[in-house]
mmCIF file of C-alpha atoms and ligand atoms in Angstrom:
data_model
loop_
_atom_site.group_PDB
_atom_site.id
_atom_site.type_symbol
_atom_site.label_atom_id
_atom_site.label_comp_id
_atom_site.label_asym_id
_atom_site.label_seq_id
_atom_site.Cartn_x
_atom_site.Cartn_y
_atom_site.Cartn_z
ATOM 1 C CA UNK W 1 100.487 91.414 101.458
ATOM 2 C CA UNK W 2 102.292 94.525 102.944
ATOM 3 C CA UNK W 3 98.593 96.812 101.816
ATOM 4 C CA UNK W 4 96.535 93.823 103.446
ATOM 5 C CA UNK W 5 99.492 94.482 106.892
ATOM 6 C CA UNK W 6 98.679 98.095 106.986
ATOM 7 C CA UNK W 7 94.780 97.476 106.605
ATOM 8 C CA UNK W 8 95.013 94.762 109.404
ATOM 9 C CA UNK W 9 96.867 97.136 111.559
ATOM 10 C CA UNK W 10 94.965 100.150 111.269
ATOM 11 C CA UNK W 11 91.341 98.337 111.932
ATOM 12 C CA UNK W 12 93.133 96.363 114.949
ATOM 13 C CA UNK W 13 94.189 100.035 116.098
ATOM 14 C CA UNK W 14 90.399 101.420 115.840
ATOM 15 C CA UNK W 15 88.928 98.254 117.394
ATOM 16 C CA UNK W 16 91.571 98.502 120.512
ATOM 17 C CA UNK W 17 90.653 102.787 119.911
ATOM 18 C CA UNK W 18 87.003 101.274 121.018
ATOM 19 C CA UNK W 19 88.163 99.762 123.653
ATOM 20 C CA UNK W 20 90.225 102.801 124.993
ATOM 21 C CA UNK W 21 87.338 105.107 124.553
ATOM 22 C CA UNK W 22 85.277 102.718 127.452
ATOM 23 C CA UNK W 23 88.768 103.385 129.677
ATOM 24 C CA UNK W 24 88.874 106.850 129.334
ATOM 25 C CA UNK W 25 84.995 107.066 130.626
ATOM 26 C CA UNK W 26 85.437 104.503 132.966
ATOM 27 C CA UNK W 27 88.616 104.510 134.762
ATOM 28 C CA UNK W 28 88.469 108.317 136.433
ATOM 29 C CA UNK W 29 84.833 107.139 137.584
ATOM 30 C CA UNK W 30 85.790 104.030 138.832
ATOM 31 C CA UNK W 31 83.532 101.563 137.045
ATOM 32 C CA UNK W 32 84.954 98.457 135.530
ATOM 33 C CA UNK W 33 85.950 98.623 132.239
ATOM 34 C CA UNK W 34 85.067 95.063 131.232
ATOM 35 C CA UNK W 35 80.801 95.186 132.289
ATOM 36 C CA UNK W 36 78.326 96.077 131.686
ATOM 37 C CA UNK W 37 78.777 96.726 127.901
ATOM 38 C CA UNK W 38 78.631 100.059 126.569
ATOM 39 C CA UNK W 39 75.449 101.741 126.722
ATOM 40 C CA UNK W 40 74.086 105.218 125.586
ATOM 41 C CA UNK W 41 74.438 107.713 127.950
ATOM 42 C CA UNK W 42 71.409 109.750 127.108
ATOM 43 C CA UNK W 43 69.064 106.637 127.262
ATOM 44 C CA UNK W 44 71.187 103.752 128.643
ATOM 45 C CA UNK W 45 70.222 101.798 126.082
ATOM 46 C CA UNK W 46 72.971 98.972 125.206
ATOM 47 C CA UNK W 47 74.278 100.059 122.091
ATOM 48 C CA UNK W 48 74.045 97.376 119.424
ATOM 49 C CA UNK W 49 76.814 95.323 118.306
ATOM 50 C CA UNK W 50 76.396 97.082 114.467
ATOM 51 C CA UNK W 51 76.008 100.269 115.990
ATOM 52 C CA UNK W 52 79.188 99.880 117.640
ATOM 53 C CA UNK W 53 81.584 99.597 114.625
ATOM 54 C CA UNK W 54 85.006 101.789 115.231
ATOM 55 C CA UNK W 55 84.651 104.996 113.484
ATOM 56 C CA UNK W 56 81.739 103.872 110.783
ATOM 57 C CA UNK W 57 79.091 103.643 113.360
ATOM 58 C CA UNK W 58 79.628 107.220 113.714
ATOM 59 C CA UNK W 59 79.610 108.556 110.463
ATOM 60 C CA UNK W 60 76.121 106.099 109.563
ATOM 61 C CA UNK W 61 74.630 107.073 112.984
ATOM 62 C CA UNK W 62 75.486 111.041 111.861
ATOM 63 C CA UNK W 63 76.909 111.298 115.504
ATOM 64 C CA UNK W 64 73.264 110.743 117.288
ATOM 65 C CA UNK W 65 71.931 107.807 119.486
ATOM 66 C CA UNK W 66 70.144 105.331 117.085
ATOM 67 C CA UNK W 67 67.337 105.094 120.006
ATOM 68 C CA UNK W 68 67.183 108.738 121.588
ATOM 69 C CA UNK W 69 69.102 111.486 119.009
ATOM 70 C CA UNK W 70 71.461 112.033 122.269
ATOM 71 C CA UNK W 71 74.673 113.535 120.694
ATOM 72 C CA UNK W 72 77.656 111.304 120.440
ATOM 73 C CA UNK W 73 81.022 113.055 121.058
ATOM 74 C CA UNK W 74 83.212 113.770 118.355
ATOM 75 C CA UNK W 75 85.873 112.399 120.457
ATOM 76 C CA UNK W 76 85.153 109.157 120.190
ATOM 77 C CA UNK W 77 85.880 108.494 116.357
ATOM 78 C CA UNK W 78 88.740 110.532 117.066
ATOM 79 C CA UNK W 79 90.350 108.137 119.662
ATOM 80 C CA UNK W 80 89.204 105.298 117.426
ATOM 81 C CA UNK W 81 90.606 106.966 114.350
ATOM 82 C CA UNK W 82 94.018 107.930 116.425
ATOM 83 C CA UNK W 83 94.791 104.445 117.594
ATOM 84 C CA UNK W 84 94.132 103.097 114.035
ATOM 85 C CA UNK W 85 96.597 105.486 112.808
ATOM 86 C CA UNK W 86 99.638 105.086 115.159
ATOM 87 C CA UNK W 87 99.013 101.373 115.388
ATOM 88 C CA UNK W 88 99.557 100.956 111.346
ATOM 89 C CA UNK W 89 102.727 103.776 111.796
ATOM 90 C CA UNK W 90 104.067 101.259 114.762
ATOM 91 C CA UNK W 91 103.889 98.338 112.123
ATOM 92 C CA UNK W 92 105.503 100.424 109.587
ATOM 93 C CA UNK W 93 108.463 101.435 112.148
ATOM 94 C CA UNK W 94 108.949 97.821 113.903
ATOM 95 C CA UNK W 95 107.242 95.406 111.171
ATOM 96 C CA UNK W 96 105.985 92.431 112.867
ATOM 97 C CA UNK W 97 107.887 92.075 115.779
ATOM 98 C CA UNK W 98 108.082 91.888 119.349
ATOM 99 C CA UNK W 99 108.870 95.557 119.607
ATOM 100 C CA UNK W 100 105.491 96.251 117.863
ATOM 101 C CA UNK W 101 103.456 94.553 120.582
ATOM 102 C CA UNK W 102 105.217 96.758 123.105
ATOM 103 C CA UNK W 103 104.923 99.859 121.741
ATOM 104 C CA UNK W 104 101.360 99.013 120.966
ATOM 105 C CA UNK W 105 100.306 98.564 124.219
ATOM 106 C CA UNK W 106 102.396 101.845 125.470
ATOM 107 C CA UNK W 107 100.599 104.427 122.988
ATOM 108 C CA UNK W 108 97.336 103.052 124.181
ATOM 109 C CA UNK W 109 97.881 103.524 127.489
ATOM 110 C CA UNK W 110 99.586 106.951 126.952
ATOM 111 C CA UNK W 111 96.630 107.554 124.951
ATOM 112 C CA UNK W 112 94.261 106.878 127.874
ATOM 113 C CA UNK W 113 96.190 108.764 129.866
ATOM 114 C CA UNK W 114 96.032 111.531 127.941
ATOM 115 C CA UNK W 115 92.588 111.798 127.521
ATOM 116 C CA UNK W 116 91.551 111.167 131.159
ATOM 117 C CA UNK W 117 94.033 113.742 132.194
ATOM 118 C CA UNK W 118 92.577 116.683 129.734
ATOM 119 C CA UNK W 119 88.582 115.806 131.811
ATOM 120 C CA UNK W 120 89.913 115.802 135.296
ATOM 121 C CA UNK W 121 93.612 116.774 135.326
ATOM 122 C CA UNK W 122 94.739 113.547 136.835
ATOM 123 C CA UNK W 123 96.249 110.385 136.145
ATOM 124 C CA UNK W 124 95.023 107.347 137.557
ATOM 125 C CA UNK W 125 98.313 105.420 139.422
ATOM 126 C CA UNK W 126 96.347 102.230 137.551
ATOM 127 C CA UNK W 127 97.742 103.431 134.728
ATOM 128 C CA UNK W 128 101.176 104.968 135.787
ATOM 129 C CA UNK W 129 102.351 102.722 138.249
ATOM 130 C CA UNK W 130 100.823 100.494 136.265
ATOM 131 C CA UNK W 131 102.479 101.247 132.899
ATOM 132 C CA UNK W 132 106.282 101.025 134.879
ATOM 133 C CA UNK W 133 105.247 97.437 136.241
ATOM 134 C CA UNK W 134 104.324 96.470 132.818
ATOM 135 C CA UNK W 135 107.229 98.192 131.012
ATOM 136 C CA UNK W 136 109.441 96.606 132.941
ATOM 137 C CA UNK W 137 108.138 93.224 132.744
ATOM 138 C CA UNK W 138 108.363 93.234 129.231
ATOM 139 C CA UNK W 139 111.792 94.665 129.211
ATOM 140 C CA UNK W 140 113.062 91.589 130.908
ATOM 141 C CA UNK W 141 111.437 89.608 128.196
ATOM 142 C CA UNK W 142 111.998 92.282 125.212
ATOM 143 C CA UNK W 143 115.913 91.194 125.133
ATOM 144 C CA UNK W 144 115.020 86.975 123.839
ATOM 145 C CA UNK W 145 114.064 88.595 120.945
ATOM 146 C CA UNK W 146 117.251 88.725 119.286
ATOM 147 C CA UNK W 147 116.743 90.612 116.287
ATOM 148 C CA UNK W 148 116.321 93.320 118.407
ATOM 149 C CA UNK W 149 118.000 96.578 117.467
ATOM 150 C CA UNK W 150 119.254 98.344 119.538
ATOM 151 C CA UNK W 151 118.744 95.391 122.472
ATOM 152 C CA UNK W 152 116.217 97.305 124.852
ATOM 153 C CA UNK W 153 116.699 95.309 128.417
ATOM 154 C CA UNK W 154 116.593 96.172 131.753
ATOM 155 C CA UNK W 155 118.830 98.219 133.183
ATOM 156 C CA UNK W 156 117.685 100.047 130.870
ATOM 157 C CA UNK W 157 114.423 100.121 131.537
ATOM 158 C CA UNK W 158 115.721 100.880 135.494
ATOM 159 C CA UNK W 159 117.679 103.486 134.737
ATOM 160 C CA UNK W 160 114.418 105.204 132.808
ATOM 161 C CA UNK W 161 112.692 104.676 135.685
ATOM 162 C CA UNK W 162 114.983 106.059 138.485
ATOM 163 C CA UNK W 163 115.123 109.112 136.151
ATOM 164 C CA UNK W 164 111.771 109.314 135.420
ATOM 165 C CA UNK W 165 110.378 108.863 138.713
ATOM 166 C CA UNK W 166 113.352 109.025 141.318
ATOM 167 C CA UNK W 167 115.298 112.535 140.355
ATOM 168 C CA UNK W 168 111.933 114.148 138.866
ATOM 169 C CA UNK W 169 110.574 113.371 142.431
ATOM 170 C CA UNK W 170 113.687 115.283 143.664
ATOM 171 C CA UNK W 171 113.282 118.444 141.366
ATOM 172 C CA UNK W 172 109.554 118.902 141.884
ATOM 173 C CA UNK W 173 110.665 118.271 145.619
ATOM 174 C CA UNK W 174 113.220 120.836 145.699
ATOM 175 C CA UNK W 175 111.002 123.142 143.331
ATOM 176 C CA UNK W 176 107.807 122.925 145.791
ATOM 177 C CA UNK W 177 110.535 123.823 148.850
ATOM 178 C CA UNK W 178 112.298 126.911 147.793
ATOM 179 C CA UNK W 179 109.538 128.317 145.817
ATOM 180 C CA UNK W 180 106.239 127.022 147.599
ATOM 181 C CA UNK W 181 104.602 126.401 144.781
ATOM 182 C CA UNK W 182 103.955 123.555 143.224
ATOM 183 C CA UNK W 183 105.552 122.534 139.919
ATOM 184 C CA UNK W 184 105.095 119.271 138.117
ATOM 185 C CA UNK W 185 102.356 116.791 139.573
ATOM 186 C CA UNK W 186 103.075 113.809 141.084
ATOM 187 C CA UNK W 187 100.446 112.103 138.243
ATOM 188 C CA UNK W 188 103.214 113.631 135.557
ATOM 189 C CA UNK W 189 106.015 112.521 137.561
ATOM 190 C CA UNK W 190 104.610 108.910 138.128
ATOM 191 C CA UNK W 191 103.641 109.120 133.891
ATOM 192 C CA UNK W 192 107.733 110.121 133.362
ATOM 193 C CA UNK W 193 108.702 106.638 135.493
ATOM 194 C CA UNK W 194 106.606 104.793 132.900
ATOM 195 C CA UNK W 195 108.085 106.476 129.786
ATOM 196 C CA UNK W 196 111.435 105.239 131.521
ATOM 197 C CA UNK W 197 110.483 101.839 131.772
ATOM 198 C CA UNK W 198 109.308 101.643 128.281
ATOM 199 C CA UNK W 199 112.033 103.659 126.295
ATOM 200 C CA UNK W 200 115.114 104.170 128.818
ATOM 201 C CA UNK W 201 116.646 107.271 130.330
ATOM 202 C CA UNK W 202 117.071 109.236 126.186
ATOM 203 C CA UNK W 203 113.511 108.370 126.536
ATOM 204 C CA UNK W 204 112.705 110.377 129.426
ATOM 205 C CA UNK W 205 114.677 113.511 128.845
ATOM 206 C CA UNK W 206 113.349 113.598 125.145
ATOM 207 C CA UNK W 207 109.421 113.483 126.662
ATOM 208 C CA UNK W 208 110.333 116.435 128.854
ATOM 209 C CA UNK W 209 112.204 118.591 127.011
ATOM 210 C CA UNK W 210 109.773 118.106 124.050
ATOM 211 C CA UNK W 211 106.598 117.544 126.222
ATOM 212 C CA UNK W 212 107.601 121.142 127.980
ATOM 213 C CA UNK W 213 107.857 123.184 124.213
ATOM 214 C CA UNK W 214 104.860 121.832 122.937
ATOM 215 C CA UNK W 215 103.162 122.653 126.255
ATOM 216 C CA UNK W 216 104.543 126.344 125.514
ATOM 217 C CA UNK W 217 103.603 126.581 122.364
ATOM 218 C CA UNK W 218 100.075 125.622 123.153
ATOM 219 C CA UNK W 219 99.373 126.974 126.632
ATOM 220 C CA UNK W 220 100.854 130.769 126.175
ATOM 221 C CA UNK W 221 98.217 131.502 123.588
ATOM 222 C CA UNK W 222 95.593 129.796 126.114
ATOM 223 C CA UNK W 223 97.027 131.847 128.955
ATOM 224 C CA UNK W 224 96.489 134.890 127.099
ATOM 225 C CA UNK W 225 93.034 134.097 126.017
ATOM 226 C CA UNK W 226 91.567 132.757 129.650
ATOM 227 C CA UNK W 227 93.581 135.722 131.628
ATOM 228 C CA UNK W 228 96.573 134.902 133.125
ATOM 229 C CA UNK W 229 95.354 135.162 136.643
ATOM 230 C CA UNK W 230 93.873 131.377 135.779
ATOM 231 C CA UNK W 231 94.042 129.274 137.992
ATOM 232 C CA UNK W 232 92.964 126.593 135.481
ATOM 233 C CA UNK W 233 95.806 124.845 135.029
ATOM 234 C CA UNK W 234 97.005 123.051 131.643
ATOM 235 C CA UNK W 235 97.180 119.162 132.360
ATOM 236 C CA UNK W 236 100.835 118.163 131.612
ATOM 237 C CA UNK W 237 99.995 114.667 130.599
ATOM 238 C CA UNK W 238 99.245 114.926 127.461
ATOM 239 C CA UNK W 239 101.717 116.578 126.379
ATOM 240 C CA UNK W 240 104.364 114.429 127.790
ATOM 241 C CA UNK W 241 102.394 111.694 126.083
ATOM 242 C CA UNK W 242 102.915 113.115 123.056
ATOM 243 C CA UNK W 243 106.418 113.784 123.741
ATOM 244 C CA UNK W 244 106.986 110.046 124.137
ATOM 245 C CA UNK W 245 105.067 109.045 120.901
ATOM 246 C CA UNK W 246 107.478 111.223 118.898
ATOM 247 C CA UNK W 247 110.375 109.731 120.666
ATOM 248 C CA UNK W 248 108.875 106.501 119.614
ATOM 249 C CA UNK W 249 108.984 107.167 116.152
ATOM 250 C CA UNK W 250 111.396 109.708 115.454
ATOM 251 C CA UNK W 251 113.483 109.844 118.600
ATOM 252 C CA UNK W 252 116.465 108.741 117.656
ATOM 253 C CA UNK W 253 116.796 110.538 114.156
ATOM 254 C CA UNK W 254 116.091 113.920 115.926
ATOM 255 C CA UNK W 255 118.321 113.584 118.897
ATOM 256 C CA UNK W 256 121.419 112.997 116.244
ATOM 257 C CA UNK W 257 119.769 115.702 113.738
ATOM 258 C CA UNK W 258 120.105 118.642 117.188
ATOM 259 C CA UNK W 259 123.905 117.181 117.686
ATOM 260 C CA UNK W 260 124.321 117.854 114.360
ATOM 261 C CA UNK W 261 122.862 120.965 114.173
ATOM 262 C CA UNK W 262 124.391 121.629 118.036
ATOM 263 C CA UNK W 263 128.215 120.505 116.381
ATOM 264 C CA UNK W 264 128.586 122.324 113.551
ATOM 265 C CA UNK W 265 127.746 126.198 115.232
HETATM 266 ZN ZN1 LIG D 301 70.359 107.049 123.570
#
């Protein structure tokens, strides 16, 4: 039963993947994301239900258009193959459970956000303002579900926001004043006020404290490489994003491991 769970979870995960990979193309160019179905973008050529199988249709198709031979990206069993994965990880964390459904539909739009903001360093308000509407609708529902643990409701859902969005705002304010320069976007600040409605205030400072070192570790070696005079600027999106996932999943247990650590010295 539990094997036949994760299965279930995983293909559900690459299915909605599918789905998120039509978003990602579609929602920066402002084309609806429900018609016309997906198409080829080599020969426009609808692509065939059984050519349109998460992941598999990729591997059988050898990453080439059935019709034309136009390449496929790479990314696209990779978002498919993503989703599956932290969608069966969410079942193994919340089981089958409220909780699950909420977190499921936060990675995938942190996952869309991601994407869209690596291709044009921007993040649709559709999706952030968005994502703290939703979050906090479901935090007013998340607390009926009583075997909640810890009870996620909303205060503190509003307090993740005002952080998120309200005293960000005031830092990047205060930041882009004294020093004329601008700091953190307001797409990143907007995609903070969601994390807050979803996981609370911890929530928020985890994403940016962790979002900021893995943005470090990855974008000094890319400075170096592309000249530091760049003016190309690493989107901090994703890596807020992926900030929040590991505060999804091992938030909590790393937070008391650093007060630990952070006690003892
Ligand atoms: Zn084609």
């Amino acid at each position: 039963m539990i094997v036949m769970a994760h299965i279930f979870f995983f293909l559900l995960g690459s299915a909605i993947g599918s789905f998120l990979n039509v978003c990602i193309y579609r929602i920066p160019r402002e084309k609806s994301i429900v018609k016309p179905p997906s198409a080829c973008p080599g020969c426009e050529k609808p692509i065939r239900p059984y050519d349109n199988i998460p992941i598999l249709s990729y591997i059988l198709l050898k990453g080439k258009c059935r019709n034309c031979g136009t390449k496929i990206s790479i990314r696209y069993p990779f978002v498919e193959l993503l989703t599956g994965i932290f969608f069966l990880f969410l079942y193994r964390q919340f089981g089958f459970t409220f909780e699950l459904v909420v977190f499921m539909i936060f990675l995938a739009i942190l996952i869309v956000i991601s994407f869209i903001d690596l291709d044009f360093q921007i993040i649709p308000d559709i999706l952030s303002i968005g994502g703290v509407v939703l979050g906090f609708v479901l935090a007013i529902i998340r607390p009926f579900f009583r075997y909640l643990d810890p009870r996620f409701g909303i205060l503190d859902s509003l307090y993740g926001i005002a952080l998120g969005g309200g005293l960000l705002f005031a830092i990047a304010w205060l930041y882009q004043f004294f020093t004329k320069r601008e700091g953190m976007g307001g797409g990143d600040i907007k995609l903070l006020g969601m994390i807050g409605a979803f996981c609370g205030w911890k929530g928020v400072v985890f994403s940016l404290v962790s979002g900021s070192v893995f943005g470090t570790v990855v974008g000094i070696p890319l400075m170096i490489l592309k000249g530091r005079d760049s003016k190309y600027a690493i989107p901090f999106g994703p890596f807020l994003s992926l900030g929040a996932i590991v505060y999804v999943f091992k938030g909590n247990s790393l937070i008391h491991l650093l007060f630990k650590i952070l006690l003892r010295e």
